[in-house]
Short mmCIF file of C-alpha atoms in Angstrom, two decimals:
data_model
loop_
_atom_site.label_atom_id
_atom_site.label_comp_id
_atom_site.label_asym_id
_atom_site.label_seq_id
_atom_site.Cartn_x
_atom_site.Cartn_y
_atom_site.Cartn_z
CA UNK A 7 -21.35 15.54 67.54
CA UNK A 8 -20.47 14.24 71.09
CA UNK A 9 -22.03 15.53 74.16
CA UNK A 10 -19.84 18.08 75.94
CA UNK A 11 -18.44 16.67 78.76
CA UNK A 12 -19.43 18.43 82.38
CA UNK A 13 -17.98 16.18 84.74
CA UNK A 14 -15.30 13.06 85.18
CA UNK A 15 -15.34 10.69 87.53
CA UNK A 16 -11.58 8.92 88.36
CA UNK A 17 -10.72 6.35 89.87
CA UNK A 18 -8.24 2.92 90.54
CA UNK A 19 -8.04 -0.31 90.44
CA UNK A 20 -6.46 -3.73 91.28
CA UNK A 21 -3.13 -3.67 92.51
CA UNK A 22 -1.67 -0.48 93.54
CA UNK A 23 1.16 1.40 91.91
CA UNK A 24 3.28 3.82 92.41
CA UNK A 25 2.59 7.57 90.59
CA UNK A 26 -1.26 6.48 91.24
CA UNK A 27 -1.31 9.65 93.62
CA UNK A 28 0.10 11.65 90.45
CA UNK A 29 -2.36 10.78 87.82
CA UNK A 30 -4.96 11.46 89.97
CA UNK A 31 -3.90 14.50 90.47
CA UNK A 32 -3.20 15.15 87.49
CA UNK A 33 -7.20 14.77 85.80
CA UNK A 34 -7.85 16.89 89.08
CA UNK A 35 -5.63 19.42 87.73
CA UNK A 36 -6.39 19.22 83.89
CA UNK A 37 -9.83 19.34 84.76
CA UNK A 38 -9.87 22.60 86.84
CA UNK A 39 -7.89 23.61 83.67
CA UNK A 40 -10.86 23.33 81.08
CA UNK A 41 -13.43 24.23 83.96
CA UNK A 42 -14.67 20.90 84.01
CA UNK A 43 -15.54 18.67 87.58
CA UNK A 44 -13.81 16.15 88.47
CA UNK A 45 -15.64 13.59 91.41
CA UNK A 46 -13.05 10.59 92.70
CA UNK A 47 -14.56 7.41 93.25
CA UNK A 48 -13.32 5.52 96.19
CA UNK A 49 -12.35 2.20 96.33
CA UNK A 50 -12.71 0.69 91.89
CA UNK A 51 -16.30 -0.39 90.87
CA UNK A 52 -17.25 -1.34 94.52
CA UNK A 53 -17.15 2.40 95.74
CA UNK A 54 -19.37 2.42 92.06
CA UNK A 55 -21.99 1.13 92.71
CA UNK A 56 -22.60 2.67 96.34
CA UNK A 57 -21.59 6.10 95.39
CA UNK A 58 -18.35 6.53 97.42
CA UNK A 59 -17.76 9.84 95.28
CA UNK A 60 -15.60 12.66 97.29
CA UNK A 61 -15.26 16.46 95.00
CA UNK A 62 -11.48 16.67 93.57
CA UNK A 63 -10.08 20.13 93.06
CA UNK A 64 -7.38 21.81 92.12
CA UNK A 65 -6.96 22.38 95.38
CA UNK A 66 -7.41 19.13 97.44
CA UNK A 67 -5.61 16.71 95.01
CA UNK A 68 -1.56 19.29 96.43
CA UNK A 69 1.02 16.85 97.97
CA UNK A 70 0.01 14.16 95.74
CA UNK A 71 2.31 14.21 93.46
CA UNK A 72 5.11 12.74 95.24
CA UNK A 73 2.90 10.12 97.66
CA UNK A 74 2.43 6.36 96.38
CA UNK A 75 0.07 4.19 96.44
CA UNK A 76 -3.71 6.22 95.90
CA UNK A 77 -5.49 7.85 98.51
CA UNK A 78 -8.78 7.09 95.89
CA UNK A 79 -8.80 3.36 97.64
CA UNK A 80 -8.79 0.23 95.86
CA UNK A 81 -10.71 -2.40 95.52
CA UNK A 82 -12.35 -5.88 94.17
CA UNK A 83 -15.62 -5.81 93.24
CA UNK A 84 -17.36 -9.50 92.70
CA UNK A 85 -20.93 -7.66 92.35
CA UNK A 86 -19.31 -4.84 88.75
CA UNK A 87 -18.70 -8.68 87.62
CA UNK A 88 -23.42 -8.78 86.90
CA UNK A 89 -25.07 -6.85 85.22
CA UNK A 90 -27.26 -5.44 88.11
CA UNK A 91 -24.06 -4.26 89.84
CA UNK A 92 -23.15 -2.71 86.40
CA UNK A 93 -27.06 -0.95 86.03
CA UNK A 94 -26.30 0.23 89.90
CA UNK A 95 -22.96 1.68 89.16
CA UNK A 96 -24.77 3.20 86.19
CA UNK A 97 -27.72 4.69 88.50
CA UNK A 98 -24.74 5.84 90.70
CA UNK A 99 -22.43 7.91 88.06
CA UNK A 100 -25.43 10.39 86.72
CA UNK A 101 -26.75 10.80 89.63
CA UNK A 102 -23.98 12.48 90.73
CA UNK A 103 -23.78 13.78 87.18
CA UNK A 104 -20.18 12.76 85.84
CA UNK A 105 -20.12 11.61 81.80
CA UNK A 106 -17.01 9.69 80.97
CA UNK A 107 -14.37 8.01 83.44
CA UNK A 108 -10.79 7.67 83.50
CA UNK A 109 -9.75 4.33 85.17
CA UNK A 110 -6.29 3.91 86.54
CA UNK A 111 -5.00 0.27 86.68
CA UNK A 112 -4.80 -3.15 84.98
CA UNK A 113 -6.89 -5.89 82.53
CA UNK A 114 -9.58 -6.38 85.01
CA UNK A 115 -9.76 -2.46 84.92
CA UNK A 116 -9.92 -2.08 81.51
CA UNK A 117 -12.05 -4.97 80.92
CA UNK A 118 -14.37 -3.88 83.44
CA UNK A 119 -14.64 -0.20 81.52
CA UNK A 120 -14.65 -1.90 78.06
CA UNK A 121 -18.39 -3.96 79.47
CA UNK A 122 -19.81 -0.54 81.09
CA UNK A 123 -19.65 1.26 77.42
CA UNK A 124 -20.42 -1.15 76.19
CA UNK A 125 -23.70 -1.81 77.70
CA UNK A 126 -24.20 2.11 78.47
CA UNK A 127 -22.33 3.84 76.29
CA UNK A 128 -20.25 5.40 78.72
CA UNK A 129 -17.24 7.82 78.08
CA UNK A 130 -14.28 6.14 79.08
CA UNK A 131 -10.44 6.77 79.28
CA UNK A 132 -8.22 4.62 80.46
CA UNK A 133 -4.61 5.08 82.37
CA UNK A 134 -2.12 1.90 82.72
CA UNK A 135 -1.01 1.49 86.60
CA UNK A 136 0.74 -2.27 87.26
CA UNK A 137 4.15 -2.57 88.27
CA UNK A 138 4.84 -5.56 86.46
CA UNK A 139 5.12 -3.65 82.69
CA UNK A 140 2.21 -5.94 81.14
CA UNK A 141 -0.47 -3.81 79.52
CA UNK A 142 0.16 -4.24 75.48
CA UNK A 143 0.18 -0.89 73.97
CA UNK A 144 2.53 0.63 76.49
CA UNK A 145 6.24 1.42 76.98
CA UNK A 146 5.98 1.90 80.65
CA UNK A 147 2.08 1.62 82.69
CA UNK A 148 3.17 3.36 86.52
CA UNK A 149 4.71 2.38 89.07
CA UNK A 150 7.33 -0.28 86.95
CA UNK A 151 10.19 3.12 87.17
CA UNK A 152 10.18 2.87 90.49
CA UNK A 153 9.79 -0.35 91.60
CA UNK A 154 12.51 -1.55 89.11
CA UNK A 155 14.96 1.56 91.69
CA UNK A 156 13.49 -0.14 94.31
CA UNK A 157 14.46 -3.51 93.79
CA UNK A 158 17.95 -2.98 92.01
CA UNK A 159 18.71 -0.64 95.50
CA UNK A 160 17.42 -4.17 97.96
CA UNK A 161 19.40 -6.42 94.89
CA UNK A 162 22.64 -3.97 96.24
CA UNK A 163 22.40 -4.33 99.59
CA UNK A 164 21.52 -8.06 99.46
CA UNK A 165 24.74 -8.54 97.05
CA UNK A 166 26.68 -6.68 100.36
CA UNK A 167 25.73 -9.42 102.85
CA UNK A 168 25.81 -11.91 99.25
CA UNK A 169 29.20 -11.15 99.39
CA UNK A 170 30.58 -11.03 102.49
CA UNK A 171 29.44 -14.68 103.18
CA UNK A 172 30.30 -15.56 99.69
CA UNK A 173 26.28 -17.40 99.78
CA UNK A 174 24.45 -17.36 96.46
CA UNK A 175 20.86 -15.30 96.65
CA UNK A 176 18.48 -16.34 95.11
CA UNK A 177 16.13 -12.91 95.15
CA UNK A 178 12.37 -13.20 93.32
CA UNK A 179 10.74 -10.04 92.33
CA UNK A 180 6.78 -9.50 91.25
CA UNK A 181 6.10 -10.81 87.97
CA UNK A 182 3.49 -13.80 87.33
CA UNK A 183 3.03 -12.93 84.13
CA UNK A 184 5.68 -11.77 82.43
CA UNK A 185 9.81 -11.17 83.36
CA UNK A 186 10.71 -6.81 82.62
CA UNK A 187 10.50 -6.62 86.64
CA UNK A 188 13.35 -9.84 86.50
CA UNK A 189 15.04 -9.13 83.57
CA UNK A 190 15.70 -4.99 84.21
CA UNK A 191 16.98 -5.78 87.59
CA UNK A 192 18.66 -7.82 87.08
CA UNK A 193 20.30 -6.46 84.20
CA UNK A 194 20.96 -3.67 86.35
CA UNK A 195 21.94 -5.51 89.77
CA UNK A 196 24.49 -7.36 87.75
CA UNK A 197 23.06 -11.06 88.70
CA UNK A 198 24.49 -13.78 87.55
CA UNK A 199 21.66 -15.35 86.20
CA UNK A 200 18.41 -14.49 85.38
CA UNK A 201 14.72 -16.56 85.63
CA UNK A 202 11.86 -15.23 83.24
CA UNK A 203 8.70 -16.67 82.79
CA UNK A 204 9.37 -15.90 78.53
CA UNK A 205 12.80 -18.32 79.11
CA UNK A 206 12.46 -21.83 80.56
CA UNK A 207 16.51 -21.21 81.63
CA UNK A 208 15.53 -25.29 82.52
CA UNK A 209 17.68 -26.69 85.37
CA UNK A 210 20.76 -28.06 84.00
CA UNK A 211 21.73 -25.09 82.38
CA UNK A 212 20.49 -23.01 85.74
CA UNK A 213 23.60 -25.17 87.37
CA UNK A 214 26.16 -25.44 84.98
CA UNK A 215 25.87 -21.45 84.39
CA UNK A 216 26.31 -21.82 88.44
CA UNK A 217 28.94 -24.14 87.51
CA UNK A 218 31.07 -21.90 85.65
CA UNK A 219 30.10 -18.72 87.82
CA UNK A 220 31.82 -20.63 90.39
CA UNK A 221 35.36 -21.81 88.71
CA UNK A 222 35.90 -18.20 87.11
CA UNK A 223 36.17 -17.18 90.56
CA UNK A 224 33.12 -15.72 91.35
CA UNK A 225 32.76 -16.09 95.54
CA UNK A 226 29.00 -15.31 95.74
CA UNK A 227 26.14 -15.17 93.22
CA UNK A 228 22.49 -13.75 92.86
CA UNK A 229 19.75 -15.43 90.57
CA UNK A 230 16.50 -12.84 90.07
CA UNK A 231 13.44 -15.30 89.81
CA UNK A 232 10.14 -13.99 88.64
CA UNK A 233 7.47 -15.55 90.94
CA UNK A 234 5.98 -16.73 87.51
CA UNK A 235 9.23 -18.92 86.42
CA UNK A 236 8.47 -21.59 84.49
CA UNK A 237 11.85 -23.08 85.51
CA UNK A 238 8.75 -25.66 87.32
CA UNK A 239 9.67 -25.07 91.05
CA UNK A 240 8.95 -22.22 93.11
CA UNK A 241 12.05 -20.53 94.45
CA UNK A 242 12.39 -22.07 98.14
CA UNK A 243 12.50 -25.35 95.37
CA UNK A 244 15.07 -24.02 93.96
CA UNK A 245 17.07 -23.22 96.62
CA UNK A 246 17.11 -26.93 97.75
CA UNK A 247 17.81 -28.68 94.10
CA UNK A 248 20.82 -26.36 94.04
CA UNK A 249 22.07 -27.06 97.52
CA UNK A 250 22.06 -30.82 96.39
CA UNK A 251 23.59 -30.48 93.40
CA UNK A 252 26.26 -28.30 94.36
CA UNK A 253 27.50 -27.89 98.17
CA UNK A 254 30.14 -25.55 97.55
CA UNK A 255 27.29 -22.97 97.79
CA UNK A 256 25.56 -21.84 100.39
CA UNK A 257 21.53 -20.42 99.82
CA UNK A 258 19.91 -17.80 101.03
CA UNK A 259 16.43 -16.92 99.40
CA UNK A 260 14.86 -13.66 99.61
CA UNK A 261 11.40 -12.59 98.59
CA UNK A 262 10.72 -8.82 98.05
CA UNK A 263 7.39 -8.96 98.31
CA UNK A 264 5.18 -6.33 98.46
CA UNK A 265 8.05 -3.52 99.54
CA UNK A 266 8.05 -3.69 95.39
CA UNK A 267 5.42 -1.91 95.36
CA UNK A 268 5.85 1.04 97.38
CA UNK A 269 7.70 3.93 98.39
CA UNK A 270 7.29 7.95 96.12
CA UNK A 271 7.65 7.34 92.36
CA UNK A 272 10.38 8.43 90.73
CA UNK A 273 11.04 11.57 88.92
CA UNK A 274 10.19 9.45 86.16
CA UNK A 275 7.12 8.02 87.26
CA UNK A 276 5.70 11.30 88.02
CA UNK A 277 6.53 13.23 84.73
CA UNK A 278 4.30 10.21 83.44
CA UNK A 279 1.79 10.01 85.19
CA UNK A 280 0.97 14.21 84.69
CA UNK A 281 1.05 13.50 80.88
CA UNK A 282 -1.13 10.57 80.62
CA UNK A 283 -3.61 12.33 83.05
CA UNK A 284 -3.64 15.52 80.94
CA UNK A 285 -4.01 13.74 77.54
CA UNK A 286 -6.72 11.47 78.99
CA UNK A 287 -8.63 13.78 80.12
CA UNK A 288 -8.12 16.13 76.81
CA UNK A 289 -8.95 13.13 74.74
CA UNK A 290 -12.60 12.87 76.66
CA UNK A 291 -12.94 16.23 75.63
CA UNK A 292 -12.42 15.54 72.64
CA UNK A 293 -15.08 12.89 72.09
CA UNK A 294 -12.77 10.56 72.31
CA UNK A 295 -13.41 7.16 74.09
CA UNK A 296 -12.62 3.60 74.95
CA UNK A 297 -8.82 3.78 74.48
CA UNK A 298 -5.69 3.84 76.85
CA UNK A 299 -3.15 6.70 77.22
CA UNK A 300 -0.07 4.91 76.86
CA UNK A 301 3.84 6.03 76.04
CA UNK A 302 5.28 4.87 73.37
CA UNK A 303 8.56 5.75 71.35
CA UNK A 304 8.71 8.62 74.60
CA UNK A 305 5.48 10.26 72.78
CA UNK A 306 1.79 9.59 74.51
CA UNK A 307 -0.11 7.93 72.24
CA UNK A 308 -3.76 6.12 72.80
CA UNK A 309 -4.20 2.50 71.92
CA UNK A 310 -7.90 1.13 71.19
CA UNK A 311 -8.77 -0.33 75.71
CA UNK A 312 -9.82 -3.55 73.48
CA UNK A 313 -6.38 -4.29 72.13
CA UNK A 314 -4.81 -3.08 75.41
CA UNK A 315 -7.11 -6.12 76.83
CA UNK A 316 -6.30 -8.47 74.46
CA UNK A 317 -2.08 -7.42 73.68
CA UNK A 318 0.48 -9.11 74.65
CA UNK A 319 3.03 -6.90 76.22
CA UNK A 320 6.31 -8.55 74.99
CA UNK A 321 9.71 -8.80 76.64
CA UNK A 322 12.88 -6.79 74.48
CA UNK A 323 14.70 -9.63 73.41
CA UNK A 324 17.99 -7.30 72.06
CA UNK A 325 17.33 -6.99 76.66
CA UNK A 326 17.77 -11.47 76.88
CA UNK A 327 20.70 -11.20 74.76
CA UNK A 328 22.80 -8.50 76.90
CA UNK A 329 21.60 -10.58 80.01
CA UNK A 330 23.10 -13.24 78.72
CA UNK A 331 26.13 -11.83 77.72
CA UNK A 332 26.29 -9.70 81.44
CA UNK A 333 26.30 -13.15 82.98
CA UNK A 334 28.85 -14.70 80.95
#
């Protein structure tokens, strides 16, 4: 029989993402609903080591659902990667009476939780929070939908100036290892070409595509580039290459950067965070541990943390085909 959970700690780690605050709120209010104490752990694993905790109640998490970022802050911890650091973290948690953890973040966050559980049999449950949507075991991570809407809005505005000046714009979006953002916003914003890490387009095909667009009568073009695209050149080198080979184009670059991670979460992310927070707490109450809460076929489901970390999130092949047709 599993130990009764009396106090749950919740933390955010890694990069921030819209929806993290909504998830913190959901965890705290689900705890309150079930008469469980909830403790917020500041600055991720670093704050856990230092005992930087604050009680979270149903009332002091009000007003969070619409806020981007994370009120619990986020920090990387070199010390937690050592056995000595994890021992300090365990001692701090047990001194505070914390029985289980909900960790909100990505691969690094889940890896830390896995190792911590292996060493101390400490119950852990993960909630995926990253705009890159690159976690196995969920169709959507927290912040992904918000980032898509933010980027599409930016590209719509860039297109206005591209059309006014007959320019070609390379728009770089986040996605070092995964092209989910680029692929979806490229289709959603009507980009003429989409460059993602999963598909090596090649320079020749890129030029061919741009020439075809020009020949068909397009006086301006948008090319969406994931920052991890494997074409072999960074976005500024791509600009120079196209200008050298297509003098008829005036080329500009727009790197959207960290604005993609900010802003109020979308309705979708707020609802998803609420669902995931409830599932995380109630799963811990049922004695489950070492799982990530995800969304699969619009149902909240559990995936073993180890699978979530080791598995590969793949882009939708149908969307690649759709993008090929739409860029004709």
